[in-house]
Amino acid sequence: MSRAIAIDGPAASGKSSVAKVLCQKLNLVMVNSGSMYRAVAWKLLQLGIDLDDTDSIIAALPNLNLQCGVDESGYFSTVGYDGVILTDELRTEQVNNSVSRVASIPEIRDILLVKQRDYLKSSDVVMEGRDIGTVIFPDTPYKFFFQASEKIRQARREAEGISDSVAARDKLDSSRKTAPLKPAEDAINIDTGLYDLNGVVECVLSHLQSLGWE
Ligand code: DC
């Protein structure tokens, strides 16, 4: 049976950077679940749908056909439509400002939950997001919750040249009714502001070893 490592945490807490290293060290697929929400937000914006109009969003969902896969390296999840993989389009200010709104809609979460769990059918995964340990893979023993101060996280985004109000997104993501951002009860909490990237990777690897990951 395939195994899942769940990494949850607020925006810019270091989830993606760490998962990118882990997937290659442990030879598994890294799934960026936030990209799926971003791809849905991008498409709805392209279609000109008012993101405050939940009925119109729900009506559009059956025709969205989000395609989730794995890239040529075999390590990284991809998202796209009609055979075209989306990358930079997902990180625009417009998508940053809309994605939490889209992610609060239960009908969208239901669709993406199935796609996220499907990855486990073909491979071990490290999946990062907001509800991976609480909702997507609640039974996995390998759960992590990353934290870092708001100041550090905002500075990380600014250093990347990305305009992203992380505090506003975290507030929306933590306060929504369905699958809010929160640590699973049995998650290992890591303050990523205390280490550099390598330090966080080493910390996760040592916990995995203690939990029996081979
Ligand atoms: O990880 P990210 O910043 O790219 O995620 C973008 C948004 O998607 C985030 O603000 C909340 C939402 N999201 C979510 O609700 N659940 C997940 N598992 C992953 C992301």
mmCIF file of C-alpha atoms and ligand atoms in Angstrom:
data_model
loop_
_atom_site.group_PDB
_atom_site.id
_atom_site.type_symbol
_atom_site.label_atom_id
_atom_site.label_comp_id
_atom_site.label_asym_id
_atom_site.label_seq_id
_atom_site.Cartn_x
_atom_site.Cartn_y
_atom_site.Cartn_z
ATOM 1 C CA MET A 1 0.000 0.000 0.000
ATOM 2 C CA SER A 2 1.226 3.474 -0.838
ATOM 3 C CA ARG A 3 2.050 5.903 1.946
ATOM 4 C CA ALA A 4 1.383 9.611 2.316
ATOM 5 C CA ILE A 5 3.401 12.285 4.070
ATOM 6 C CA ALA A 6 1.124 15.231 4.890
ATOM 7 C CA ILE A 7 2.551 18.733 5.279
ATOM 8 C CA ASP A 8 0.136 21.495 6.206
ATOM 9 C CA GLY A 9 0.659 25.079 7.249
ATOM 10 C CA PRO A 10 -0.065 28.699 6.370
ATOM 11 C CA ALA A 11 1.121 30.500 3.241
ATOM 12 C CA ALA A 12 4.913 30.731 2.859
ATOM 13 C CA SER A 13 5.636 28.481 5.832
ATOM 14 C CA GLY A 14 8.094 26.487 3.698
ATOM 15 C CA LYS A 15 5.923 23.516 2.742
ATOM 16 C CA SER A 16 6.706 23.494 -0.989
ATOM 17 C CA SER A 17 10.433 24.079 -0.594
ATOM 18 C CA VAL A 18 10.745 21.201 1.854
ATOM 19 C CA ALA A 19 8.451 18.851 -0.087
ATOM 20 C CA LYS A 20 10.503 19.482 -3.259
ATOM 21 C CA VAL A 21 13.626 18.214 -1.539
ATOM 22 C CA LEU A 22 11.895 15.349 0.251
ATOM 23 C CA CYS A 23 10.312 13.861 -2.860
ATOM 24 C CA GLN A 24 13.709 13.432 -4.491
ATOM 25 C CA LYS A 25 15.411 12.138 -1.367
ATOM 26 C CA LEU A 26 12.638 9.620 -0.675
ATOM 27 C CA ASN A 27 11.722 8.916 -4.305
ATOM 28 C CA LEU A 28 8.061 9.793 -4.159
ATOM 29 C CA VAL A 29 5.697 12.225 -5.852
ATOM 30 C CA MET A 30 5.315 15.724 -4.462
ATOM 31 C CA VAL A 31 1.736 16.939 -4.760
ATOM 32 C CA ASN A 32 1.114 20.654 -4.398
ATOM 33 C CA SER A 33 -2.597 20.717 -3.547
ATOM 34 C CA GLY A 34 -2.665 24.521 -3.506
ATOM 35 C CA SER A 35 -1.942 24.475 -7.262
ATOM 36 C CA MET A 36 -5.226 22.651 -7.789
ATOM 37 C CA TYR A 37 -7.174 25.399 -6.011
ATOM 38 C CA ARG A 38 -5.167 27.983 -7.912
ATOM 39 C CA ALA A 39 -5.952 26.272 -11.238
ATOM 40 C CA VAL A 40 -9.677 26.344 -10.468
ATOM 41 C CA ALA A 41 -9.473 30.025 -9.463
ATOM 42 C CA TRP A 42 -7.513 30.805 -12.656
ATOM 43 C CA LYS A 43 -10.092 29.086 -14.840
ATOM 44 C CA LEU A 44 -13.056 30.798 -13.187
ATOM 45 C CA LEU A 45 -11.327 34.152 -13.682
ATOM 46 C CA GLN A 46 -10.667 33.274 -17.346
ATOM 47 C CA LEU A 47 -14.343 32.457 -17.781
ATOM 48 C CA GLY A 48 -15.204 35.871 -16.336
ATOM 49 C CA ILE A 49 -17.241 34.354 -13.525
ATOM 50 C CA ASP A 50 -17.919 36.624 -10.559
ATOM 51 C CA LEU A 51 -16.179 34.920 -7.627
ATOM 52 C CA ASP A 52 -18.776 36.298 -5.226
ATOM 53 C CA ASP A 53 -21.476 34.462 -7.164
ATOM 54 C CA THR A 54 -21.306 30.967 -5.685
ATOM 55 C CA ASP A 55 -24.255 29.684 -7.749
ATOM 56 C CA SER A 56 -22.504 30.571 -11.019
ATOM 57 C CA ILE A 57 -19.288 28.966 -9.781
ATOM 58 C CA ILE A 58 -21.077 25.744 -8.871
ATOM 59 C CA ALA A 59 -22.897 25.744 -12.221
ATOM 60 C CA ALA A 60 -19.525 25.991 -14.033
ATOM 61 C CA LEU A 61 -17.839 23.139 -12.152
ATOM 62 C CA PRO A 62 -19.025 20.174 -14.294
ATOM 63 C CA ASN A 63 -17.312 21.727 -17.355
ATOM 64 C CA LEU A 64 -13.990 22.638 -15.769
ATOM 65 C CA ASN A 65 -12.184 19.330 -16.424
ATOM 66 C CA LEU A 66 -9.096 20.046 -14.370
ATOM 67 C CA GLN A 67 -6.361 17.590 -15.351
ATOM 68 C CA CYS A 68 -3.973 16.512 -12.613
ATOM 69 C CA GLY A 69 -0.847 14.536 -13.412
ATOM 70 C CA VAL A 70 2.869 14.151 -12.816
ATOM 71 C CA ASP A 71 5.623 15.872 -14.808
ATOM 72 C CA GLU A 72 8.312 14.181 -16.928
ATOM 73 C CA SER A 73 10.713 13.890 -13.997
ATOM 74 C CA GLY A 74 8.151 11.746 -12.191
ATOM 75 C CA TYR A 75 8.564 13.809 -9.028
ATOM 76 C CA PHE A 76 6.170 16.734 -9.293
ATOM 77 C CA SER A 77 2.407 17.020 -9.688
ATOM 78 C CA THR A 78 1.014 19.096 -12.541
ATOM 79 C CA VAL A 79 -2.313 20.810 -13.197
ATOM 80 C CA GLY A 80 -3.796 21.947 -16.467
ATOM 81 C CA TYR A 81 -6.654 22.067 -18.914
ATOM 82 C CA ASP A 82 -6.974 20.591 -22.414
ATOM 83 C CA GLY A 83 -3.472 19.144 -22.244
ATOM 84 C CA VAL A 84 -1.833 22.477 -21.395
ATOM 85 C CA ILE A 85 0.009 22.548 -18.062
ATOM 86 C CA LEU A 86 -0.328 25.744 -16.027
ATOM 87 C CA THR A 87 2.669 27.196 -14.188
ATOM 88 C CA ASP A 88 3.309 30.957 -13.875
ATOM 89 C CA GLU A 89 -0.371 31.743 -14.485
ATOM 90 C CA LEU A 90 -1.127 30.261 -11.070
ATOM 91 C CA ARG A 91 1.032 32.721 -9.130
ATOM 92 C CA THR A 92 -0.379 36.058 -10.306
ATOM 93 C CA GLU A 93 -1.649 38.678 -7.890
ATOM 94 C CA GLN A 94 -5.160 38.137 -9.225
ATOM 95 C CA VAL A 95 -5.046 34.412 -8.438
ATOM 96 C CA ASN A 96 -3.431 35.070 -5.039
ATOM 97 C CA ASN A 97 -6.297 37.402 -4.193
ATOM 98 C CA SER A 98 -9.039 35.007 -5.344
ATOM 99 C CA VAL A 99 -7.878 31.553 -4.389
ATOM 100 C CA SER A 100 -8.970 31.511 -0.726
ATOM 101 C CA ARG A 101 -12.466 32.516 -1.759
ATOM 102 C CA VAL A 102 -12.573 29.637 -4.245
ATOM 103 C CA ALA A 103 -11.110 27.200 -1.687
ATOM 104 C CA SER A 104 -13.912 27.988 0.768
ATOM 105 C CA ILE A 105 -16.556 26.439 -1.512
ATOM 106 C CA PRO A 106 -17.331 22.877 -0.333
ATOM 107 C CA GLU A 107 -18.371 21.696 -3.823
ATOM 108 C CA ILE A 108 -14.904 22.588 -5.126
ATOM 109 C CA ARG A 109 -13.187 20.896 -2.182
ATOM 110 C CA ASP A 110 -15.189 17.701 -2.821
ATOM 111 C CA ILE A 111 -13.948 17.522 -6.414
ATOM 112 C CA LEU A 112 -10.326 18.185 -5.486
ATOM 113 C CA LEU A 113 -10.389 15.754 -2.546
ATOM 114 C CA VAL A 114 -10.971 12.882 -4.988
ATOM 115 C CA LYS A 115 -8.163 14.057 -7.274
ATOM 116 C CA GLN A 116 -5.783 14.426 -4.332
ATOM 117 C CA ARG A 117 -6.506 10.959 -2.973
ATOM 118 C CA ASP A 118 -6.145 9.478 -6.481
ATOM 119 C CA TYR A 119 -2.415 10.249 -6.426
ATOM 120 C CA LEU A 120 -1.945 7.625 -3.728
ATOM 121 C CA LYS A 121 -3.224 4.917 -6.079
ATOM 122 C CA SER A 122 -0.031 4.955 -8.092
ATOM 123 C CA SER A 123 2.732 6.091 -5.760
ATOM 124 C CA ASP A 124 3.911 7.167 -2.327
ATOM 125 C CA VAL A 125 3.366 10.917 -1.993
ATOM 126 C CA VAL A 126 4.372 13.948 -0.021
ATOM 127 C CA MET A 127 1.363 16.246 -0.276
ATOM 128 C CA GLU A 128 1.329 19.780 1.000
ATOM 129 C CA GLY A 129 -1.653 22.028 1.679
ATOM 130 C CA ARG A 130 -3.998 23.106 4.446
ATOM 131 C CA ASP A 131 -6.157 20.046 5.187
ATOM 132 C CA ILE A 132 -3.992 17.117 4.133
ATOM 133 C CA GLY A 133 -3.490 15.734 7.641
ATOM 134 C CA THR A 134 -7.017 16.567 8.829
ATOM 135 C CA VAL A 135 -9.181 15.652 5.816
ATOM 136 C CA ILE A 136 -7.344 14.140 2.842
ATOM 137 C CA PHE A 137 -5.160 11.563 4.617
ATOM 138 C CA PRO A 138 -6.301 11.578 8.262
ATOM 139 C CA ASP A 139 -5.036 8.010 8.764
ATOM 140 C CA THR A 140 -1.451 8.569 7.738
ATOM 141 C CA PRO A 141 0.939 8.580 10.708
ATOM 142 C CA TYR A 142 3.300 10.928 8.817
ATOM 143 C CA LYS A 143 1.835 14.357 9.484
ATOM 144 C CA PHE A 144 3.615 17.680 9.820
ATOM 145 C CA PHE A 145 2.386 21.203 10.498
ATOM 146 C CA PHE A 146 4.738 24.046 9.594
ATOM 147 C CA GLN A 147 4.602 27.455 11.198
ATOM 148 C CA ALA A 148 6.685 30.630 10.962
ATOM 149 C CA SER A 149 6.002 34.175 12.082
ATOM 150 C CA GLU A 150 3.928 36.347 9.787
ATOM 151 C CA LYS A 151 6.888 38.690 9.376
ATOM 152 C CA ILE A 152 9.142 35.886 8.135
ATOM 153 C CA ARG A 153 6.494 34.504 5.806
ATOM 154 C CA GLN A 154 5.665 37.876 4.262
ATOM 155 C CA ALA A 155 9.401 38.520 3.793
ATOM 156 C CA ARG A 156 9.798 35.158 2.014
ATOM 157 C CA ARG A 157 7.113 36.092 -0.510
ATOM 158 C CA GLU A 158 8.608 39.546 -1.028
ATOM 159 C CA ALA A 159 12.047 38.008 -1.615
ATOM 160 C CA GLU A 160 10.443 35.869 -4.334
ATOM 161 C CA GLY A 161 9.083 39.076 -5.898
ATOM 162 C CA ILE A 162 5.526 37.897 -5.337
ATOM 163 C CA SER A 163 2.714 40.176 -4.225
ATOM 164 C CA ASP A 164 0.794 38.009 -1.790
ATOM 165 C CA SER A 165 -0.934 39.163 1.345
ATOM 166 C CA VAL A 166 -0.258 36.030 3.371
ATOM 167 C CA ALA A 167 -2.019 37.274 6.518
ATOM 168 C CA ALA A 168 -5.280 37.907 4.691
ATOM 169 C CA ARG A 169 -5.183 34.493 3.019
ATOM 170 C CA ASP A 170 -4.365 32.728 6.289
ATOM 171 C CA LYS A 171 -7.285 34.426 7.975
ATOM 172 C CA LEU A 172 -9.703 33.263 5.291
ATOM 173 C CA ASP A 173 -8.163 29.779 5.150
ATOM 174 C CA SER A 174 -8.308 29.339 8.949
ATOM 175 C CA SER A 175 -11.797 30.672 9.442
ATOM 176 C CA ARG A 176 -13.701 28.865 6.704
ATOM 177 C CA LYS A 177 -16.255 26.237 7.716
ATOM 178 C CA THR A 178 -15.089 23.374 5.506
ATOM 179 C CA ALA A 179 -11.638 21.907 6.055
ATOM 180 C CA PRO A 180 -10.044 24.983 7.662
ATOM 181 C CA LEU A 181 -6.315 25.369 7.994
ATOM 182 C CA LYS A 182 -5.377 23.741 11.301
ATOM 183 C CA PRO A 183 -2.955 21.131 12.566
ATOM 184 C CA ALA A 184 -4.126 17.544 12.878
ATOM 185 C CA GLU A 185 -4.121 16.471 16.512
ATOM 186 C CA ASP A 186 -1.260 14.071 15.873
ATOM 187 C CA ALA A 187 0.762 16.349 13.582
ATOM 188 C CA ILE A 188 4.380 17.158 14.391
ATOM 189 C CA ASN A 189 4.689 20.943 14.623
ATOM 190 C CA ILE A 190 7.788 22.566 13.207
ATOM 191 C CA ASP A 191 8.693 26.260 13.422
ATOM 192 C CA THR A 192 10.469 26.660 10.090
ATOM 193 C CA GLY A 193 11.693 30.122 11.080
ATOM 194 C CA LEU A 194 14.210 28.427 13.383
ATOM 195 C CA TYR A 195 16.137 26.578 10.640
ATOM 196 C CA ASP A 196 17.361 26.965 7.093
ATOM 197 C CA LEU A 197 15.861 24.741 4.380
ATOM 198 C CA ASN A 198 18.325 21.939 4.963
ATOM 199 C CA GLY A 199 17.658 22.090 8.700
ATOM 200 C CA VAL A 200 13.897 21.671 8.215
ATOM 201 C CA VAL A 201 14.466 18.774 5.788
ATOM 202 C CA GLU A 202 16.748 17.048 8.293
ATOM 203 C CA CYS A 203 14.200 17.598 11.058
ATOM 204 C CA VAL A 204 11.392 16.041 8.975
ATOM 205 C CA LEU A 205 13.603 13.120 7.912
ATOM 206 C CA SER A 206 14.548 12.376 11.494
ATOM 207 C CA HIS A 207 10.879 12.400 12.589
ATOM 208 C CA LEU A 208 9.987 10.130 9.662
ATOM 209 C CA GLN A 209 12.659 7.700 10.748
ATOM 210 C CA SER A 210 11.314 7.700 14.325
ATOM 211 C CA LEU A 211 7.839 7.013 12.921
ATOM 212 C CA GLY A 212 9.156 3.952 11.094
ATOM 213 C CA TRP A 213 9.456 5.339 7.543
ATOM 214 C CA GLU A 214 12.041 3.315 5.647
HETATM 215 O O1 DC B 1 -0.377 26.449 -0.964
HETATM 216 P P1 DC B 1 -0.884 27.654 -1.749
HETATM 217 O O2 DC B 1 -0.562 28.957 -1.076
HETATM 218 O O3 DC B 1 -0.487 27.644 -3.171
HETATM 219 O O4 DC B 1 -2.474 27.486 -1.705
HETATM 220 C C1 DC B 1 -3.328 28.424 -2.328
HETATM 221 C C2 DC B 1 -4.653 28.480 -1.603
HETATM 222 O O5 DC B 1 -5.358 27.254 -1.786
HETATM 223 C C3 DC B 1 -4.592 28.704 -0.108
HETATM 224 O O6 DC B 1 -4.698 30.072 0.224
HETATM 225 C C4 DC B 1 -5.766 27.932 0.422
HETATM 226 C C5 DC B 1 -6.070 26.919 -0.616
HETATM 227 N N1 DC B 1 -5.738 25.549 -0.222
HETATM 228 C C6 DC B 1 -6.651 24.873 0.534
HETATM 229 O O7 DC B 1 -7.676 25.421 0.904
HETATM 230 N N2 DC B 1 -6.428 23.567 0.845
HETATM 231 C C7 DC B 1 -5.308 22.956 0.466
HETATM 232 N N3 DC B 1 -5.121 21.657 0.784
HETATM 233 C C8 DC B 1 -4.338 23.649 -0.281
HETATM 234 C C9 DC B 1 -4.568 24.966 -0.593
#
